[in-house]
Amino acid sequence: MRLLRSTDLALRVLMRLAVAGDTNPTTRDVATAMDVPYTHAAKVVAELRHMGLLTARRGRGGGLSLTEKGREASVGGLVRAFEGEGDVVDCDGAVGTAPCPLRSDCRLRGALRRAQEAFYASLDPLTVADLTADPTGPLLLGVPSVR
């Protein structure tokens, strides 16, 4: 299974903020450190803020900070939220494409759905705090400093 860029970035932003300490990087700082376009980072930060996983303050002394809810958030839940509830394959056909002729009697769709749920279930017990435990936390601190 391949994650969307926004899912990957959301996890990396939360992990980076989990080890930020007293610093409050801006969205632009995070975008630069993660080497992603500012607009992409801003969309992800806005969604994480909407979910209550981080706070964003403007102005002098502002920036991003992780909330306790963000620190304890389930990685499986985060991946589900960003990836959506869709199937791994589109058996019904996207707009402008025909549905798969095998969809009524095919076992692949069910097998892929079970595999997808097993993937999410394996991530459910992990939290953002777990992802930043040693040895990852110190490595994250080595990411080019923000601010």
Tab-separated table of N, CA and C in Angstrom:
chain	number	residue	atom	x	y	z
A	1	MET	N	0.847	-1.178	0.000
A	1	MET	CA	0.000	0.000	0.000
A	1	MET	C	0.890	1.238	0.000
A	2	ARG	N	0.517	2.202	-0.774
A	2	ARG	CA	1.285	3.437	-0.865
A	2	ARG	C	0.479	4.582	-0.249
A	3	LEU	N	1.117	5.343	0.639
A	3	LEU	CA	0.444	6.466	1.287
A	3	LEU	C	0.446	7.699	0.387
A	4	LEU	N	-0.586	8.495	0.540
A	4	LEU	CA	-0.623	9.782	-0.150
A	4	LEU	C	0.474	10.689	0.405
A	5	ARG	N	0.925	11.632	-0.395
A	5	ARG	CA	1.955	12.578	0.075
A	5	ARG	C	1.474	13.342	1.304
A	6	SER	N	0.191	13.681	1.327
A	6	SER	CA	-0.334	14.441	2.464
A	6	SER	C	-0.314	13.609	3.744
A	7	THR	N	-0.563	12.311	3.645
A	7	THR	CA	-0.510	11.436	4.820
A	7	THR	C	0.915	11.362	5.347
A	8	ASP	N	1.858	11.144	4.462
A	8	ASP	CA	3.272	11.085	4.838
A	8	ASP	C	3.709	12.387	5.493
A	9	LEU	N	3.348	13.499	4.890
A	9	LEU	CA	3.744	14.797	5.430
A	9	LEU	C	3.093	15.047	6.788
A	10	ALA	N	1.833	14.690	6.947
A	10	ALA	CA	1.159	14.884	8.232
A	10	ALA	C	1.881	14.135	9.344
A	11	LEU	N	2.252	12.901	9.081
A	11	LEU	CA	2.973	12.123	10.091
A	11	LEU	C	4.334	12.740	10.398
A	12	ARG	N	5.043	13.171	9.364
A	12	ARG	CA	6.366	13.768	9.586
A	12	ARG	C	6.264	15.101	10.332
A	13	VAL	N	5.246	15.906	10.028
A	13	VAL	CA	5.056	17.178	10.736
A	13	VAL	C	4.799	16.916	12.218
A	14	LEU	N	3.906	15.985	12.507
A	14	LEU	CA	3.611	15.672	13.908
A	14	LEU	C	4.842	15.134	14.631
A	15	MET	N	5.595	14.290	13.967
A	15	MET	CA	6.812	13.746	14.580
A	15	MET	C	7.816	14.861	14.853
A	16	ARG	N	7.975	15.761	13.900
A	16	ARG	CA	8.935	16.863	14.068
A	16	ARG	C	8.513	17.772	15.212
A	17	LEU	N	7.218	18.066	15.297
A	17	LEU	CA	6.726	18.917	16.377
A	17	LEU	C	6.842	18.228	17.731
A	18	ALA	N	6.759	16.897	17.746
A	18	ALA	CA	6.865	16.154	19.002
A	18	ALA	C	8.236	16.310	19.642
A	19	VAL	N	9.254	16.598	18.847
A	19	VAL	CA	10.607	16.750	19.397
A	19	VAL	C	11.084	18.205	19.340
A	20	ALA	N	10.187	19.125	19.024
A	20	ALA	CA	10.575	20.528	18.844
A	20	ALA	C	10.951	21.222	20.139
A	21	GLY	N	10.537	20.661	21.278
A	21	GLY	CA	10.872	21.301	22.548
A	21	GLY	C	10.195	22.655	22.680
A	22	ASP	N	10.973	23.664	23.061
A	22	ASP	CA	10.428	24.999	23.274
A	22	ASP	C	10.306	25.814	21.995
A	23	THR	N	10.823	25.299	20.892
A	23	THR	CA	10.730	26.037	19.637
A	23	THR	C	9.357	25.821	19.017
A	24	ASN	N	8.879	26.830	18.353
A	24	ASN	CA	7.597	26.748	17.663
A	24	ASN	C	7.819	27.113	16.203
A	25	PRO	N	8.173	26.133	15.378
A	25	PRO	CA	8.433	26.431	13.974
A	25	PRO	C	7.164	26.908	13.265
A	26	THR	N	7.336	27.690	12.243
A	26	THR	CA	6.211	28.132	11.427
A	26	THR	C	5.936	27.087	10.352
A	27	THR	N	4.831	27.253	9.682
A	27	THR	CA	4.508	26.354	8.570
A	27	THR	C	5.583	26.454	7.500
A	28	ARG	N	6.064	27.655	7.245
A	28	ARG	CA	7.124	27.836	6.252
A	28	ARG	C	8.405	27.121	6.688
A	29	ASP	N	8.737	27.205	7.972
A	29	ASP	CA	9.914	26.496	8.493
A	29	ASP	C	9.782	24.988	8.281
A	30	VAL	N	8.609	24.464	8.576
A	30	VAL	CA	8.363	23.027	8.415
A	30	VAL	C	8.459	22.640	6.947
A	31	ALA	N	7.864	23.444	6.070
A	31	ALA	CA	7.916	23.152	4.632
A	31	ALA	C	9.359	23.117	4.144
A	32	THR	N	10.159	24.060	4.600
A	32	THR	CA	11.565	24.110	4.203
A	32	THR	C	12.322	22.897	4.732
A	33	ALA	N	12.123	22.579	6.009
A	33	ALA	CA	12.826	21.439	6.618
A	33	ALA	C	12.428	20.116	5.976
A	34	MET	N	11.167	19.999	5.562
A	34	MET	CA	10.673	18.762	4.958
A	34	MET	C	10.838	18.757	3.434
A	35	ASP	N	11.315	19.868	2.899
A	35	ASP	CA	11.550	20.006	1.459
A	35	ASP	C	10.280	19.731	0.644
A	36	VAL	N	9.193	20.404	1.056
A	36	VAL	CA	7.919	20.303	0.341
A	36	VAL	C	7.422	21.718	0.047
A	37	PRO	N	6.570	21.873	-0.963
A	37	PRO	CA	6.027	23.201	-1.253
A	37	PRO	C	5.242	23.749	-0.055
A	38	TYR	N	5.369	25.045	0.165
A	38	TYR	CA	4.679	25.690	1.282
A	38	TYR	C	3.176	25.444	1.218
A	39	THR	N	2.587	25.539	0.027
A	39	THR	CA	1.141	25.377	-0.093
A	39	THR	C	0.691	23.985	0.350
A	40	HIS	N	1.487	22.984	0.041
A	40	HIS	CA	1.161	21.612	0.448
A	40	HIS	C	1.249	21.491	1.972
A	41	ALA	N	2.313	22.033	2.545
A	41	ALA	CA	2.477	21.999	4.001
A	41	ALA	C	1.347	22.755	4.693
A	42	ALA	N	0.949	23.894	4.135
A	42	ALA	CA	-0.113	24.704	4.733
A	42	ALA	C	-1.442	23.946	4.758
A	43	LYS	N	-1.746	23.201	3.697
A	43	LYS	CA	-2.987	22.416	3.663
A	43	LYS	C	-2.968	21.330	4.727
A	44	VAL	N	-1.837	20.656	4.863
A	44	VAL	CA	-1.713	19.580	5.855
A	44	VAL	C	-1.785	20.155	7.262
A	45	VAL	N	-1.093	21.252	7.510
A	45	VAL	CA	-1.122	21.893	8.828
A	45	VAL	C	-2.547	22.331	9.163
A	46	ALA	N	-3.258	22.883	8.194
A	46	ALA	CA	-4.643	23.307	8.428
A	46	ALA	C	-5.522	22.119	8.820
A	47	GLU	N	-5.345	20.990	8.156
A	47	GLU	CA	-6.128	19.798	8.487
A	47	GLU	C	-5.771	19.275	9.876
A	48	LEU	N	-4.481	19.242	10.206
A	48	LEU	CA	-4.052	18.783	11.531
A	48	LEU	C	-4.581	19.716	12.622
A	49	ARG	N	-4.604	20.998	12.329
A	49	ARG	CA	-5.146	21.978	13.278
A	49	ARG	C	-6.645	21.747	13.458
A	50	HIS	N	-7.348	21.533	12.350
A	50	HIS	CA	-8.784	21.268	12.398
A	50	HIS	C	-9.081	20.010	13.226
A	51	MET	N	-8.209	19.033	13.162
A	51	MET	CA	-8.369	17.784	13.911
A	51	MET	C	-7.989	17.955	15.388
A	52	GLY	N	-7.441	19.116	15.756
A	52	GLY	CA	-7.058	19.376	17.134
A	52	GLY	C	-5.731	18.768	17.538
A	53	LEU	N	-4.890	18.417	16.542
A	53	LEU	CA	-3.625	17.758	16.833
A	53	LEU	C	-2.471	18.732	16.995
A	54	LEU	N	-2.636	19.937	16.500
A	54	LEU	CA	-1.627	20.969	16.699
A	54	LEU	C	-2.313	22.321	16.798
A	55	THR	N	-1.590	23.262	17.358
A	55	THR	CA	-2.072	24.643	17.415
A	55	THR	C	-1.165	25.493	16.556
A	56	ALA	N	-1.725	26.566	16.038
A	56	ALA	CA	-0.963	27.498	15.203
A	56	ALA	C	-1.276	28.909	15.685
A	57	ARG	N	-0.218	29.625	16.030
A	57	ARG	CA	-0.374	31.017	16.462
A	57	ARG	C	0.368	31.914	15.493
A	58	ARG	N	-0.255	33.034	15.183
A	58	ARG	CA	0.362	34.003	14.275
A	58	ARG	C	1.154	35.043	15.060
A	59	GLY	N	1.999	35.731	14.326
A	59	GLY	CA	2.706	36.866	14.902
A	59	GLY	C	3.969	36.489	15.644
A	60	ARG	N	4.543	37.515	16.268
A	60	ARG	CA	5.784	37.339	17.019
A	60	ARG	C	5.574	36.327	18.138
A	61	GLY	N	6.468	35.358	18.224
A	61	GLY	CA	6.339	34.310	19.228
A	61	GLY	C	5.330	33.237	18.849
A	62	GLY	N	4.819	33.324	17.631
A	62	GLY	CA	3.850	32.335	17.176
A	62	GLY	C	4.532	31.119	16.594
A	63	GLY	N	3.764	30.310	15.928
A	63	GLY	CA	4.281	29.102	15.296
A	63	GLY	C	3.392	27.920	15.593
A	64	LEU	N	3.901	26.753	15.308
A	64	LEU	CA	3.156	25.513	15.468
A	64	LEU	C	3.598	24.786	16.723
A	65	SER	N	2.648	24.163	17.394
A	65	SER	CA	3.004	23.313	18.532
A	65	SER	C	2.032	22.139	18.581
A	66	LEU	N	2.533	21.025	19.048
A	66	LEU	CA	1.769	19.797	19.141
A	66	LEU	C	0.891	19.838	20.381
A	67	THR	N	-0.350	19.422	20.264
A	67	THR	CA	-1.230	19.325	21.422
A	67	THR	C	-1.042	17.942	22.065
A	68	GLU	N	-1.573	17.785	23.253
A	68	GLU	CA	-1.510	16.472	23.904
A	68	GLU	C	-2.281	15.446	23.078
A	69	LYS	N	-3.392	15.872	22.495
A	69	LYS	CA	-4.164	14.982	21.618
A	69	LYS	C	-3.300	14.539	20.431
A	70	GLY	N	-2.492	15.452	19.911
A	70	GLY	CA	-1.599	15.126	18.809
A	70	GLY	C	-0.515	14.156	19.215
A	71	ARG	N	0.005	14.324	20.400
A	71	ARG	CA	1.074	13.438	20.901
A	71	ARG	C	0.555	12.013	21.097
A	72	GLU	N	-0.697	11.889	21.517
A	72	GLU	CA	-1.275	10.574	21.805
A	72	GLU	C	-2.133	10.024	20.665
A	73	ALA	N	-2.155	10.708	19.534
A	73	ALA	CA	-2.978	10.278	18.400
A	73	ALA	C	-2.516	8.932	17.858
A	74	SER	N	-3.475	8.101	17.506
A	74	SER	CA	-3.187	6.794	16.909
A	74	SER	C	-2.699	6.994	15.478
A	75	VAL	N	-1.591	6.361	15.144
A	75	VAL	CA	-1.057	6.445	13.784
A	75	VAL	C	-2.056	5.831	12.792
A	76	GLY	N	-2.687	4.727	13.179
A	76	GLY	CA	-3.695	4.116	12.314
A	76	GLY	C	-4.858	5.059	12.047
A	77	GLY	N	-5.302	5.751	13.093
A	77	GLY	CA	-6.388	6.717	12.941
A	77	GLY	C	-5.997	7.877	12.040
A	78	LEU	N	-4.763	8.347	12.194
A	78	LEU	CA	-4.278	9.434	11.345
A	78	LEU	C	-4.220	9.008	9.879
A	79	VAL	N	-3.696	7.814	9.644
A	79	VAL	CA	-3.587	7.327	8.268
A	79	VAL	C	-4.983	7.161	7.668
A	80	ARG	N	-5.921	6.608	8.440
A	80	ARG	CA	-7.296	6.475	7.944
A	80	ARG	C	-7.883	7.843	7.599
A	81	ALA	N	-7.672	8.826	8.481
A	81	ALA	CA	-8.245	10.156	8.267
A	81	ALA	C	-7.709	10.801	6.992
A	82	PHE	N	-6.430	10.661	6.736
A	82	PHE	CA	-5.841	11.291	5.550
A	82	PHE	C	-6.057	10.471	4.283
A	83	GLU	N	-6.087	9.159	4.400
A	83	GLU	CA	-6.256	8.310	3.221
A	83	GLU	C	-7.716	8.193	2.802
A	84	GLY	N	-8.630	8.363	3.727
A	84	GLY	CA	-10.036	8.211	3.411
A	84	GLY	C	-10.473	6.764	3.500
A	85	GLU	N	-11.730	6.544	3.264
A	85	GLU	CA	-12.308	5.216	3.434
A	85	GLU	C	-12.362	4.405	2.142
A	86	GLY	N	-11.773	4.894	1.089
A	86	GLY	CA	-11.861	4.227	-0.204
A	86	GLY	C	-11.152	2.892	-0.252
A	87	ASP	N	-11.567	2.096	-1.231
A	87	ASP	CA	-10.933	0.800	-1.471
A	87	ASP	C	-9.577	0.995	-2.132
A	88	VAL	N	-8.744	-0.033	-2.028
A	88	VAL	CA	-7.424	-0.011	-2.657
A	88	VAL	C	-7.562	0.042	-4.183
A	89	VAL	N	-8.565	-0.641	-4.696
A	89	VAL	CA	-8.830	-0.635	-6.142
A	89	VAL	C	-10.228	-0.086	-6.390
A	90	ASP	N	-10.429	0.498	-7.551
A	90	ASP	CA	-11.717	1.086	-7.912
A	90	ASP	C	-12.481	0.131	-8.822
A	91	CYS	N	-13.219	-0.778	-8.205
A	91	CYS	CA	-13.964	-1.783	-8.971
A	91	CYS	C	-15.213	-1.196	-9.634
A	92	ASP	N	-15.741	-0.125	-9.054
A	92	ASP	CA	-16.980	0.455	-9.564
A	92	ASP	C	-16.746	1.418	-10.715
A	93	GLY	N	-15.508	1.772	-10.968
A	93	GLY	CA	-15.187	2.679	-12.070
A	93	GLY	C	-15.285	4.130	-11.649
A	94	ALA	N	-14.236	4.853	-11.909
A	94	ALA	CA	-14.226	6.287	-11.624
A	94	ALA	C	-15.035	6.998	-12.692
A	95	VAL	N	-15.244	8.266	-12.479
A	95	VAL	CA	-15.985	9.058	-13.458
A	95	VAL	C	-15.302	8.934	-14.819
A	96	GLY	N	-16.076	8.547	-15.804
A	96	GLY	CA	-15.540	8.430	-17.151
A	96	GLY	C	-14.925	7.081	-17.477
A	97	THR	N	-14.896	6.167	-16.510
A	97	THR	CA	-14.364	4.828	-16.788
A	97	THR	C	-15.432	3.792	-16.453
A	98	ALA	N	-15.355	2.690	-17.113
A	98	ALA	CA	-16.327	1.619	-16.900
A	98	ALA	C	-15.978	0.823	-15.648
A	99	PRO	N	-17.001	0.299	-14.961
A	99	PRO	CA	-16.712	-0.566	-13.817
A	99	PRO	C	-16.064	-1.860	-14.282
A	100	CYS	N	-15.380	-2.524	-13.384
A	100	CYS	CA	-14.727	-3.783	-13.700
A	100	CYS	C	-15.790	-4.849	-13.991
A	101	PRO	N	-15.643	-5.566	-15.078
A	101	PRO	CA	-16.646	-6.587	-15.413
A	101	PRO	C	-16.638	-7.768	-14.440
A	102	LEU	N	-15.618	-7.895	-13.621
A	102	LEU	CA	-15.532	-9.007	-12.668
A	102	LEU	C	-16.092	-8.658	-11.293
A	103	ARG	N	-16.512	-7.416	-11.079
A	103	ARG	CA	-16.808	-6.945	-9.731
A	103	ARG	C	-17.879	-7.727	-8.988
A	104	SER	N	-18.827	-8.325	-9.673
A	104	SER	CA	-19.897	-9.032	-8.966
A	104	SER	C	-19.444	-10.366	-8.363
A	105	ASP	N	-18.482	-11.033	-8.966
A	105	ASP	CA	-18.048	-12.347	-8.475
A	105	ASP	C	-16.561	-12.427	-8.149
A	106	CYS	N	-15.903	-11.300	-8.037
A	106	CYS	CA	-14.459	-11.291	-7.823
A	106	CYS	C	-14.126	-11.328	-6.334
A	107	ARG	N	-13.147	-12.116	-5.987
A	107	ARG	CA	-12.710	-12.223	-4.593
A	107	ARG	C	-11.587	-11.238	-4.263
A	108	LEU	N	-11.018	-10.631	-5.276
A	108	LEU	CA	-9.885	-9.725	-5.061
A	108	LEU	C	-10.272	-8.527	-4.210
A	109	ARG	N	-11.408	-7.915	-4.495
A	109	ARG	CA	-11.833	-6.716	-3.764
A	109	ARG	C	-11.910	-6.980	-2.260
A	110	GLY	N	-12.550	-8.097	-1.868
A	110	GLY	CA	-12.657	-8.448	-0.450
A	110	GLY	C	-11.304	-8.734	0.179
A	111	ALA	N	-10.459	-9.423	-0.562
A	111	ALA	CA	-9.122	-9.740	-0.048
A	111	ALA	C	-8.313	-8.464	0.164
A	112	LEU	N	-8.398	-7.539	-0.781
A	112	LEU	CA	-7.671	-6.274	-0.640
A	112	LEU	C	-8.238	-5.426	0.494
A	113	ARG	N	-9.539	-5.456	0.683
A	113	ARG	CA	-10.153	-4.709	1.785
A	113	ARG	C	-9.676	-5.262	3.127
A	114	ARG	N	-9.599	-6.595	3.255
A	114	ARG	CA	-9.103	-7.206	4.499
A	114	ARG	C	-7.629	-6.860	4.728
A	115	ALA	N	-6.849	-6.877	3.666
A	115	ALA	CA	-5.428	-6.522	3.788
A	115	ALA	C	-5.267	-5.063	4.204
A	116	GLN	N	-6.090	-4.185	3.633
A	116	GLN	CA	-6.042	-2.766	3.988
A	116	GLN	C	-6.385	-2.578	5.463
A	117	GLU	N	-7.413	-3.251	5.942
A	117	GLU	CA	-7.798	-3.127	7.345
A	117	GLU	C	-6.718	-3.704	8.263
A	118	ALA	N	-6.069	-4.778	7.849
A	118	ALA	CA	-4.970	-5.342	8.640
A	118	ALA	C	-3.811	-4.345	8.727
A	119	PHE	N	-3.561	-3.639	7.639
A	119	PHE	CA	-2.526	-2.606	7.615
A	119	PHE	C	-2.850	-1.522	8.632
A	120	TYR	N	-4.079	-1.000	8.581
A	120	TYR	CA	-4.488	0.034	9.537
A	120	TYR	C	-4.443	-0.497	10.970
A	121	ALA	N	-4.938	-1.711	11.174
A	121	ALA	CA	-4.974	-2.296	12.520
A	121	ALA	C	-3.574	-2.444	13.108
A	122	SER	N	-2.590	-2.717	12.260
A	122	SER	CA	-1.216	-2.840	12.765
A	122	SER	C	-0.657	-1.489	13.205
A	123	LEU	N	-1.219	-0.395	12.685
A	123	LEU	CA	-0.780	0.948	13.055
A	123	LEU	C	-1.584	1.538	14.217
A	124	ASP	N	-2.766	0.989	14.484
A	124	ASP	CA	-3.650	1.545	15.513
A	124	ASP	C	-3.005	1.688	16.883
A	125	PRO	N	-2.247	0.709	17.383
A	125	PRO	CA	-1.695	0.859	18.734
A	125	PRO	C	-0.555	1.876	18.834
A	126	LEU	N	0.027	2.256	17.713
A	126	LEU	CA	1.139	3.209	17.736
A	126	LEU	C	0.632	4.639	17.864
A	127	THR	N	1.334	5.442	18.662
A	127	THR	CA	1.021	6.871	18.784
A	127	THR	C	2.169	7.684	18.205
A	128	VAL	N	1.923	8.964	18.034
A	128	VAL	CA	2.980	9.860	17.568
A	128	VAL	C	4.138	9.838	18.569
A	129	ALA	N	3.820	9.791	19.858
A	129	ALA	CA	4.872	9.718	20.885
A	129	ALA	C	5.717	8.455	20.699
A	130	ASP	N	5.074	7.342	20.354
A	130	ASP	CA	5.824	6.100	20.113
A	130	ASP	C	6.787	6.262	18.943
A	131	LEU	N	6.352	6.960	17.906
A	131	LEU	CA	7.188	7.131	16.719
A	131	LEU	C	8.417	7.982	16.972
A	132	THR	N	8.373	8.792	18.021
A	132	THR	CA	9.496	9.692	18.281
A	132	THR	C	10.388	9.214	19.425
A	133	ALA	N	10.130	8.008	19.920
A	133	ALA	CA	10.998	7.442	20.960
A	133	ALA	C	12.358	7.122	20.347
A	134	ASP	N	13.355	6.924	21.208
A	134	ASP	CA	14.695	6.575	20.722
A	134	ASP	C	14.619	5.337	19.841
A	135	PRO	N	15.353	5.278	18.792
A	135	PRO	CA	16.397	6.178	18.330
A	135	PRO	C	15.901	7.272	17.382
A	136	THR	N	14.585	7.300	17.085
A	136	THR	CA	14.076	8.244	16.092
A	136	THR	C	14.115	9.685	16.574
A	137	GLY	N	13.768	9.920	17.836
A	137	GLY	CA	13.732	11.283	18.359
A	137	GLY	C	15.020	12.056	18.114
A	138	PRO	N	16.169	11.501	18.517
A	138	PRO	CA	17.424	12.194	18.258
A	138	PRO	C	17.703	12.398	16.761
A	139	LEU	N	17.285	11.448	15.929
A	139	LEU	CA	17.467	11.621	14.479
A	139	LEU	C	16.642	12.791	13.966
A	140	LEU	N	15.421	12.922	14.489
A	140	LEU	CA	14.556	14.041	14.083
A	140	LEU	C	15.177	15.375	14.458
A	141	LEU	N	15.859	15.392	15.580
A	141	LEU	CA	16.521	16.633	15.998
A	141	LEU	C	17.643	17.009	15.038
A	142	GLY	N	18.173	16.016	14.307
A	142	GLY	CA	19.225	16.279	13.335
A	142	GLY	C	18.715	16.802	12.010
A	143	VAL	N	17.373	16.763	11.820
A	143	VAL	CA	16.802	17.339	10.605
A	143	VAL	C	17.141	18.827	10.643
A	144	PRO	N	17.483	19.398	9.496
A	144	PRO	CA	17.859	20.814	9.506
A	144	PRO	C	16.952	21.629	10.406
A	145	SER	N	17.580	22.406	11.260
A	145	SER	CA	16.820	23.131	12.267
A	145	SER	C	15.834	24.089	11.642
A	146	VAL	N	14.718	24.182	12.317
A	146	VAL	CA	13.696	25.132	11.902
A	146	VAL	C	13.719	26.262	12.892
A	147	ARG	N	13.780	27.458	12.361
A	147	ARG	CA	13.841	28.701	13.114
A	147	ARG	C	15.135	28.903	13.797
